[in-house]
Tab-separated table of C-alpha atoms in Angstrom:
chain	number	residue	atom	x	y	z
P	4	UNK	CA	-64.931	-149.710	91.941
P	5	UNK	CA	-61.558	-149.528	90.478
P	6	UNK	CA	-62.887	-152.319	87.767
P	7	UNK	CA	-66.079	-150.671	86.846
P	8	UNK	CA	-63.652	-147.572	85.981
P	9	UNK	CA	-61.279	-149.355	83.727
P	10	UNK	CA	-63.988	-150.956	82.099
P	11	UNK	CA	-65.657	-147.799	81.489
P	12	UNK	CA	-62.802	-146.442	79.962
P	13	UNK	CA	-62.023	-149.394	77.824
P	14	UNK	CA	-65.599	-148.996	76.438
P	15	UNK	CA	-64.629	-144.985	75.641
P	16	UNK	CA	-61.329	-146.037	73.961
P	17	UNK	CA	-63.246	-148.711	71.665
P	18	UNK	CA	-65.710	-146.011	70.740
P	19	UNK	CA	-63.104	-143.698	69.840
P	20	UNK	CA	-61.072	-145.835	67.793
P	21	UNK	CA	-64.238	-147.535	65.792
P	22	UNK	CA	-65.005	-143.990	64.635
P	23	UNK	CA	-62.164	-143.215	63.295
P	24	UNK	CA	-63.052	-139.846	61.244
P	25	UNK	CA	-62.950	-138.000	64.786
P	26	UNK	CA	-66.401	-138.739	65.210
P	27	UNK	CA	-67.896	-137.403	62.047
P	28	UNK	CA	-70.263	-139.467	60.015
P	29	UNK	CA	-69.408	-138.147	56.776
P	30	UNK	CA	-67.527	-140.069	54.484
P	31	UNK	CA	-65.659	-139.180	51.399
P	32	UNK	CA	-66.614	-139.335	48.098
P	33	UNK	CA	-65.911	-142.113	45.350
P	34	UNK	CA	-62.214	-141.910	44.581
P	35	UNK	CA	-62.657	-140.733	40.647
P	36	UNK	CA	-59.480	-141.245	38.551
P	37	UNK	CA	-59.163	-137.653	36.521
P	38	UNK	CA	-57.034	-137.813	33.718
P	39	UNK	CA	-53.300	-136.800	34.327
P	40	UNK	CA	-50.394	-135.293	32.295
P	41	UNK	CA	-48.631	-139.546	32.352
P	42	UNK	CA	-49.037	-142.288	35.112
P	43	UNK	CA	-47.037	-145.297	35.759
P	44	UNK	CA	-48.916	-148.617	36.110
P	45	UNK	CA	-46.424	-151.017	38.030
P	46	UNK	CA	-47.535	-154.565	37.417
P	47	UNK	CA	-47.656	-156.918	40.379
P	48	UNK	CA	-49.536	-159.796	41.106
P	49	UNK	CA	-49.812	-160.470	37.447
P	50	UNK	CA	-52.579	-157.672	37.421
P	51	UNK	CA	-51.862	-154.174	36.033
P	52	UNK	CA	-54.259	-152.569	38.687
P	53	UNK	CA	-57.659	-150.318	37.854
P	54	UNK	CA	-58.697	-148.691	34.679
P	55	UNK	CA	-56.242	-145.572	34.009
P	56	UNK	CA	-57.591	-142.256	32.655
P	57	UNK	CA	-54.970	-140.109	31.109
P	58	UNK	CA	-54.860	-136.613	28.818
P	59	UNK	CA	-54.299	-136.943	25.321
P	60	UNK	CA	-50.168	-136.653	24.912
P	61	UNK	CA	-49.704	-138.213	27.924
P	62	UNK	CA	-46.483	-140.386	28.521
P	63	UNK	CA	-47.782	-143.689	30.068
P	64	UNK	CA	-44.911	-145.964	32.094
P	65	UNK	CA	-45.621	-149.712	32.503
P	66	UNK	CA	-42.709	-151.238	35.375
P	67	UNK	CA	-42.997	-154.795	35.966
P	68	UNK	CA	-43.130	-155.462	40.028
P	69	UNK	CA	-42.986	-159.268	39.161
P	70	UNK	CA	-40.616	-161.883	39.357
P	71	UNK	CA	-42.187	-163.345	36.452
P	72	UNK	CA	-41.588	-161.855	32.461
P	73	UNK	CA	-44.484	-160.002	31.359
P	74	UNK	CA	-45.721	-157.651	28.508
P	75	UNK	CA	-47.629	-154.859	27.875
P	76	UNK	CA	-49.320	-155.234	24.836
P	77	UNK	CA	-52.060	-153.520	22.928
P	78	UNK	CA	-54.925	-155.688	21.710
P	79	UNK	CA	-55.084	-153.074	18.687
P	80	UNK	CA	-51.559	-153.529	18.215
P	81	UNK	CA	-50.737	-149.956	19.172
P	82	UNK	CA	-47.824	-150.689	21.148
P	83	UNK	CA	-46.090	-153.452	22.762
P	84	UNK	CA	-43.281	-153.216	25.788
P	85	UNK	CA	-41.936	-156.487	24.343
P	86	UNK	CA	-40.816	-158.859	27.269
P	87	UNK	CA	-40.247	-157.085	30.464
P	88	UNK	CA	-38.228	-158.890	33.581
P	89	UNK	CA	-38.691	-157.916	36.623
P	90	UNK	CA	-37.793	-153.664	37.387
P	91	UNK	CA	-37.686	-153.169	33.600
P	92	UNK	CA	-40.074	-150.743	32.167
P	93	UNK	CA	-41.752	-149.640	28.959
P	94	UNK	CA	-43.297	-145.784	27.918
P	95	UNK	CA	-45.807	-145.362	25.168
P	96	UNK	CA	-47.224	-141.743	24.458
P	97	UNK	CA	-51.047	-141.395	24.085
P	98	UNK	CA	-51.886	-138.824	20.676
P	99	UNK	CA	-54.876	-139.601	20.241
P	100	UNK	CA	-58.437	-139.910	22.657
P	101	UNK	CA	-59.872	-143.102	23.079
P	102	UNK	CA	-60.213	-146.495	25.092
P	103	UNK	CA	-57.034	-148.547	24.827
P	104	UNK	CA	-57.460	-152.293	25.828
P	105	UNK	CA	-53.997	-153.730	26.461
P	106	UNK	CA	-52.783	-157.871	27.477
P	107	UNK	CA	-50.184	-159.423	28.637
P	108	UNK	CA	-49.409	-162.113	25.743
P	109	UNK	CA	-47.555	-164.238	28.138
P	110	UNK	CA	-50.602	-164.366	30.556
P	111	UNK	CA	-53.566	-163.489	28.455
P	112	UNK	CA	-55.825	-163.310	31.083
P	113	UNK	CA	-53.578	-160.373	32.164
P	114	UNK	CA	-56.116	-157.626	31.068
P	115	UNK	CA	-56.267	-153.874	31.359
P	116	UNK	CA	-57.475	-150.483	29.908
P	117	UNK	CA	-56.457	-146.610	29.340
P	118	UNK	CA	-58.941	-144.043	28.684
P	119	UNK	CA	-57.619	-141.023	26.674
P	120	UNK	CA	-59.383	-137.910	27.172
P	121	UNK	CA	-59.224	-134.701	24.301
């Protein structure tokens, strides 16, 4: 008898800890990235993360999390951090709206992008 209870209320616990919400079945929507007043993209894992939406005038802050030298360099030739060790750090303000494609022109496959919104 005593098994059949503990198993019973093993089976109760899993159930309550799968659902996890507190037994809703919503879930929440698409995480959206709305554009901010500045951001700081900390690169690590020689990636610079997801696509960044920012306001126009918007003070952008690129920290390097690796051990490794990297830049952050616009392929339009914008801006560029210039080689960054690791804990060093770069800001370029946005003026005008657009898409911004940046590198790193260490690691070229290092790729990323900032869209400006008026």
């Amino acid at each position: 008898m005593m098994k059949r209870i503990s198993v019973a209320l093993l089976g109760i616990a899993v159930i309550a800890a799968c659902s996890g919400n507190g037994g809703s079945n919503t879930s929440a929507p698409a995480a959206t990235n709305p554009p901010t007043d500045g951001a700081t993209i900390t690169i690590s894992g020689f990636s610079f993360g997801d696509p960044l939406t920012v306001d126009v005038g918007a003070e952008v802050t690129v920290v390097n999390g690796d051990a490794t030298p990297h830049t952050w360099t616009s392929t339009s030739g914008d801006f560029d951090s210039g080689s960054l060790g690791q804990g060093e750090e770069f800001s370029y303000t946005f003026d005008e709206a657009g898409q911004y494609e940046f590198t790193c022109s260490i690691h070229p496959d290092m790729r990323g992008s900032i869209t400006v919104e008026g």
